[in-house]
């Protein structure tokens, strides 16, 4: 029996937080022992991630796992949330030669004229849409929708959260990247439900029986011609009050945009949110401890 099942919830939660902190520190050190991977491409396709100083290590794991298993040198574009230090940038550039890093101040200046005719979209991005400190802080995720597309030199982008890992060749994404015709959008669903013991111990996964309508924005293949700012302006205006209460506001905005495009489809179940089965191709880890627990599966491959 796992002794943690016998502990009071507050004690078990505190131990879980300590374990997460130690895991992050260990794997942040481990990633710098892996080999650099080229992160410059031909401009036809770009990988975009938003990150801060806390997420440099996770970002390198995410991007390197993609580049390794794809076997390609795609252009990687990293968006600073405003906290990246000079040391962070040097680390990213050393491990991802050819990477393009967009500093927050430069992005703010470049994006402002793009949103001049869309006041609600602009307010969401600059944080003034929210009425609470939490709502204003959460506006940083608007960069995933707006900056990824408006500051991209490519037509096709992969929006990749820093808590995503790849475990094998992502054939569906590679095929989408390399098509010449308009290929719509692809995204992952939440097909599996994690099962817990004593509310905090992961015991396994259960396939959801409900219809597959659990859109997740951690991994999206998007044709930026689908960015309809007029549509987004109306949606944000209608849902402005939710920015202070809905953690998934950005995800819902993405969902609305993508489902209004002519062509879109979910990725296979092997890309499901939080799923760690042996057959998974890539996983967006909402549960951060799972992210670190699964790094041994790819560590050896990235070291060589």
Coordinates of C-alpha atoms in Angstrom, one line a residue:
X1 CA 0.0 0.0 0.0
X2 CA 1.2 3.5 -0.8
X3 CA 1.7 5.2 2.6
X4 CA 0.6 8.5 1.1
X5 CA -2.9 7.2 1.0
X6 CA -2.9 7.3 4.8
X7 CA -1.7 10.9 5.2
X8 CA -4.0 13.8 5.8
X9 CA -4.8 15.7 2.6
X10 CA -2.9 18.8 3.6
X11 CA 0.3 16.9 4.4
X12 CA 0.0 14.8 1.2
X13 CA -0.6 18.0 -0.8
X14 CA 2.5 19.6 0.7
X15 CA 4.7 16.6 -0.1
X16 CA 3.4 16.6 -3.6
X17 CA 4.3 20.2 -4.1
X18 CA 7.8 19.5 -2.7
X19 CA 8.2 16.6 -5.0
X20 CA 7.2 18.7 -8.0
X21 CA 9.7 21.4 -7.0
X22 CA 12.5 18.9 -6.7
X23 CA 11.5 17.2 -10.0
X24 CA 11.6 20.5 -11.9
X25 CA 15.1 21.3 -10.5
X26 CA 16.5 17.9 -11.4
X27 CA 15.2 17.8 -14.9
X28 CA 16.1 21.5 -15.6
X29 CA 19.7 20.5 -14.9
X30 CA 19.3 17.3 -17.0
X31 CA 18.1 19.1 -20.1
X32 CA 21.4 21.1 -20.5
X33 CA 23.2 17.8 -20.7
X34 CA 21.4 16.9 -23.9
X35 CA 22.7 17.7 -27.3
X36 CA 21.7 20.9 -29.2
X37 CA 19.2 20.4 -32.0
X38 CA 18.9 22.8 -35.0
X39 CA 15.8 25.0 -34.8
X40 CA 15.9 27.0 -38.0
X41 CA 13.8 26.0 -41.0
X42 CA 12.9 27.0 -44.6
X43 CA 10.0 29.3 -43.5
X44 CA 7.2 27.1 -44.7
X45 CA 6.3 26.0 -41.2
X46 CA 7.0 27.3 -37.7
X47 CA 6.7 26.0 -34.1
X48 CA 5.6 28.6 -31.7
X49 CA 5.8 28.4 -27.8
X50 CA 5.1 31.0 -25.1
X51 CA 7.3 30.8 -22.1
X52 CA 8.7 32.6 -19.1
X53 CA 11.9 32.1 -17.1
X54 CA 10.4 29.3 -15.0
X55 CA 9.6 27.3 -18.1
X56 CA 13.0 27.3 -20.0
X57 CA 13.8 23.7 -19.1
X58 CA 10.3 22.5 -19.9
X59 CA 10.4 24.3 -23.2
X60 CA 13.6 22.7 -24.2
X61 CA 12.2 19.2 -23.4
X62 CA 9.1 20.0 -25.4
X63 CA 10.8 21.4 -28.5
X64 CA 13.7 18.9 -28.5
X65 CA 11.4 16.0 -28.2
X66 CA 9.4 17.2 -31.2
X67 CA 12.5 17.9 -33.3
X68 CA 14.1 14.6 -32.4
X69 CA 11.2 12.4 -33.2
X70 CA 10.2 14.4 -36.3
X71 CA 13.7 14.2 -37.6
X72 CA 13.4 17.6 -39.0
X73 CA 14.9 21.1 -38.4
X74 CA 11.8 23.2 -38.2
X75 CA 11.9 26.9 -37.5
X76 CA 11.2 27.4 -33.8
X77 CA 9.8 30.8 -32.6
X78 CA 9.7 31.4 -28.8
X79 CA 7.6 34.2 -27.3
X80 CA 8.9 35.8 -24.1
X81 CA 6.1 36.4 -21.5
X82 CA 8.2 39.3 -20.2
X83 CA 10.3 37.4 -17.7
X84 CA 13.1 35.8 -19.8
X85 CA 16.5 36.9 -18.6
X86 CA 19.7 37.3 -20.8
X87 CA 20.9 34.0 -19.3
X88 CA 17.6 32.3 -20.3
X89 CA 18.0 33.5 -23.9
X90 CA 21.6 32.4 -24.1
X91 CA 20.6 28.9 -22.9
X92 CA 17.8 28.7 -25.4
X93 CA 20.0 29.8 -28.3
X94 CA 22.8 27.5 -27.3
X95 CA 20.4 24.4 -27.3
X96 CA 18.3 25.4 -30.3
X97 CA 20.6 26.9 -32.9
X98 CA 18.6 29.1 -35.3
X99 CA 15.8 29.7 -32.8
X100 CA 14.0 33.0 -33.1
X101 CA 13.1 34.6 -29.7
X102 CA 10.6 37.5 -29.6
X103 CA 11.0 39.7 -26.5
X104 CA 7.8 40.9 -24.9
X105 CA 8.4 44.6 -25.4
X106 CA 9.1 44.2 -29.1
X107 CA 6.0 42.1 -29.5
X108 CA 3.9 44.7 -27.8
X109 CA 5.1 47.3 -30.2
X110 CA 4.6 45.2 -33.2
X111 CA 1.1 43.9 -32.3
X112 CA -0.5 47.2 -31.3
X113 CA -1.1 48.5 -34.8
X114 CA -2.4 45.1 -35.9
X115 CA -5.3 45.4 -33.4
X116 CA -6.2 49.1 -33.9
X117 CA -9.7 48.2 -35.3
X118 CA -10.4 45.5 -32.7
X119 CA -10.6 47.1 -29.3
X120 CA -11.8 44.1 -27.3
X121 CA -9.1 41.9 -28.8
X122 CA -6.5 44.6 -28.0
X123 CA -7.9 44.9 -24.4
X124 CA -7.6 41.1 -23.9
X125 CA -4.0 41.2 -25.1
X126 CA -2.9 44.2 -23.0
X127 CA -4.6 43.0 -19.9
X128 CA -7.2 45.8 -19.6
X129 CA -10.1 43.5 -20.4
X130 CA -9.9 41.9 -17.0
X131 CA -11.3 43.6 -13.9
X132 CA -9.3 41.5 -11.4
X133 CA -5.6 41.0 -10.9
X134 CA -6.0 37.4 -11.8
X135 CA -8.0 38.2 -15.0
X136 CA -5.3 40.7 -16.1
X137 CA -2.5 38.2 -15.5
X138 CA -4.3 35.5 -17.5
X139 CA -4.3 37.8 -20.5
X140 CA -0.7 36.7 -21.2
X141 CA -2.2 33.6 -22.9
X142 CA -3.7 35.8 -25.5
X143 CA -0.2 35.8 -27.1
X144 CA -0.8 32.2 -28.1
X145 CA -3.6 33.2 -30.4
X146 CA -2.5 36.6 -31.5
X147 CA 1.3 36.8 -31.5
X148 CA 1.8 33.2 -32.8
X149 CA -0.2 34.1 -35.9
X150 CA 0.5 37.8 -36.4
X151 CA 4.2 37.6 -35.8
X152 CA 4.7 34.4 -37.9
X153 CA 6.6 34.4 -41.1
X154 CA 5.0 31.1 -42.1
X155 CA 1.4 30.3 -43.1
X156 CA 1.3 27.1 -41.0
X157 CA 2.2 27.1 -37.3
X158 CA 2.3 24.5 -34.6
X159 CA 1.1 26.1 -31.3
X160 CA 3.0 24.1 -28.7
X161 CA 2.7 24.5 -24.9
X162 CA 5.9 24.0 -22.9
X163 CA 4.3 21.1 -21.0
X164 CA 3.9 18.9 -24.1
X165 CA 6.2 15.9 -24.8
X166 CA 6.7 13.8 -27.9
X167 CA 7.4 10.1 -27.5
X168 CA 7.5 8.9 -31.2
X169 CA 7.3 10.2 -34.7
X170 CA 4.2 12.5 -35.1
X171 CA 3.3 11.3 -38.6
X172 CA -0.1 13.2 -38.6
X173 CA 1.6 16.5 -37.8
X174 CA 4.5 16.0 -40.3
X175 CA 2.0 15.2 -43.0
X176 CA 0.0 18.3 -42.2
X177 CA 3.2 20.5 -42.1
X178 CA 4.4 19.3 -45.5
X179 CA 1.2 19.6 -47.6
X180 CA 1.2 22.3 -50.2
X181 CA -2.5 22.8 -50.2
X182 CA -4.6 24.5 -47.5
X183 CA -4.8 21.9 -44.8
X184 CA -7.1 23.4 -42.2
X185 CA -6.4 22.8 -38.5
X186 CA -5.6 19.9 -36.2
X187 CA -5.8 19.8 -32.5
X188 CA -5.8 17.3 -29.6
X189 CA -8.8 16.2 -27.5
X190 CA -9.1 15.1 -23.9
X191 CA -10.1 11.5 -24.7
X192 CA -8.9 10.0 -21.4
X193 CA -9.9 10.8 -17.9
X194 CA -7.2 10.3 -15.2
X195 CA -8.2 8.1 -12.3
X196 CA -7.1 9.0 -8.8
X197 CA -6.9 7.3 -5.4
X198 CA -7.5 9.4 -2.3
X199 CA -8.0 12.4 -4.6
X200 CA -4.2 12.9 -5.3
X201 CA -2.6 9.6 -6.4
X202 CA -2.8 8.8 -10.1
X203 CA -4.0 5.2 -10.5
X204 CA -4.5 5.0 -14.3
X205 CA -6.7 6.3 -17.1
X206 CA -10.2 5.7 -18.3
X207 CA -11.5 6.2 -21.9
X208 CA -14.2 8.9 -21.9
X209 CA -17.6 7.5 -23.0
X210 CA -19.1 10.9 -23.8
X211 CA -18.8 12.5 -27.3
X212 CA -15.3 13.8 -28.2
X213 CA -15.8 17.5 -27.5
X214 CA -12.9 18.2 -25.2
X215 CA -10.8 20.6 -27.3
X216 CA -7.4 21.3 -25.9
X217 CA -5.2 24.2 -26.9
X218 CA -1.9 22.8 -25.8
X219 CA -1.1 21.4 -29.2
X220 CA -2.7 23.0 -32.3
X221 CA -1.7 22.8 -36.0
X222 CA -3.2 26.0 -37.4
X223 CA -3.2 27.8 -40.8
X224 CA -3.0 31.4 -39.8
X225 CA -5.4 32.3 -42.6
X226 CA -8.0 31.1 -40.2
X227 CA -7.3 34.0 -37.8
X228 CA -10.5 36.0 -38.2
X229 CA -10.0 39.1 -36.0
X230 CA -13.5 40.3 -36.6
X231 CA -14.9 37.0 -35.4
X232 CA -12.6 37.0 -32.4
X233 CA -13.6 40.6 -31.6
X234 CA -17.3 39.7 -31.5
X235 CA -16.7 36.6 -29.4
X236 CA -14.5 38.4 -26.8
X237 CA -17.1 41.2 -26.6
X238 CA -19.8 38.7 -25.9
X239 CA -17.7 36.8 -23.3
X240 CA -15.7 39.6 -21.7
X241 CA -17.0 38.9 -18.2
X242 CA -15.6 35.4 -18.4
X243 CA -12.0 36.5 -18.5
X244 CA -11.9 37.0 -14.8
X245 CA -13.4 33.6 -13.9
X246 CA -12.5 31.1 -16.7
X247 CA -9.1 29.6 -16.6
X248 CA -9.8 28.2 -20.1
X249 CA -10.8 31.6 -21.7
X250 CA -7.9 31.4 -24.2
X251 CA -8.7 27.8 -25.0
X252 CA -12.4 28.6 -25.6
X253 CA -11.3 31.5 -27.9
X254 CA -9.1 29.1 -29.9
X255 CA -12.0 26.6 -30.1
X256 CA -14.4 29.3 -31.4
X257 CA -11.9 30.4 -34.1
X258 CA -11.0 27.0 -35.3
X259 CA -14.5 25.6 -35.4
X260 CA -15.5 28.5 -37.6
X261 CA -12.9 27.6 -40.3
X262 CA -13.8 25.5 -43.3
X263 CA -11.6 22.6 -42.4
X264 CA -10.6 21.2 -39.0
X265 CA -10.2 17.8 -37.4
X266 CA -9.0 16.2 -34.1
X267 CA -5.7 14.4 -33.9
X268 CA -5.9 10.7 -33.0
X269 CA -6.4 9.5 -29.4
X270 CA -2.6 8.9 -29.2
X271 CA -2.3 12.7 -28.7
X272 CA -4.8 12.9 -25.9
X273 CA -4.4 15.4 -23.0
X274 CA -2.6 13.9 -19.9
X275 CA -2.5 10.4 -21.5
X276 CA 0.7 8.4 -20.8
X277 CA -0.1 5.1 -22.4
X278 CA 2.8 3.2 -24.1
X279 CA 1.3 4.0 -27.6
X280 CA 0.9 7.8 -27.1
X281 CA 2.7 9.9 -29.7
X282 CA 2.5 13.2 -27.8
X283 CA 0.9 14.4 -24.6
X284 CA -0.1 17.8 -23.2
X285 CA 0.5 17.4 -19.4
X286 CA -2.0 19.5 -17.5
X287 CA -0.6 17.6 -14.4
X288 CA 2.9 18.9 -14.3
X289 CA 4.3 16.0 -12.1
X290 CA 3.3 13.6 -15.0
X291 CA 5.4 15.7 -17.3
X292 CA 8.5 15.2 -15.2
X293 CA 7.7 11.6 -14.4
X294 CA 7.7 10.8 -18.2
X295 CA 11.0 12.4 -19.0
X296 CA 13.0 9.2 -18.5
X297 CA 11.2 7.8 -21.5
X298 CA 13.0 10.3 -23.8
X299 CA 16.1 11.3 -21.9
X300 CA 18.4 8.7 -23.4
X301 CA 17.3 9.5 -26.9
X302 CA 18.0 13.2 -26.5
X303 CA 21.4 12.6 -24.9
X304 CA 23.0 10.8 -27.8

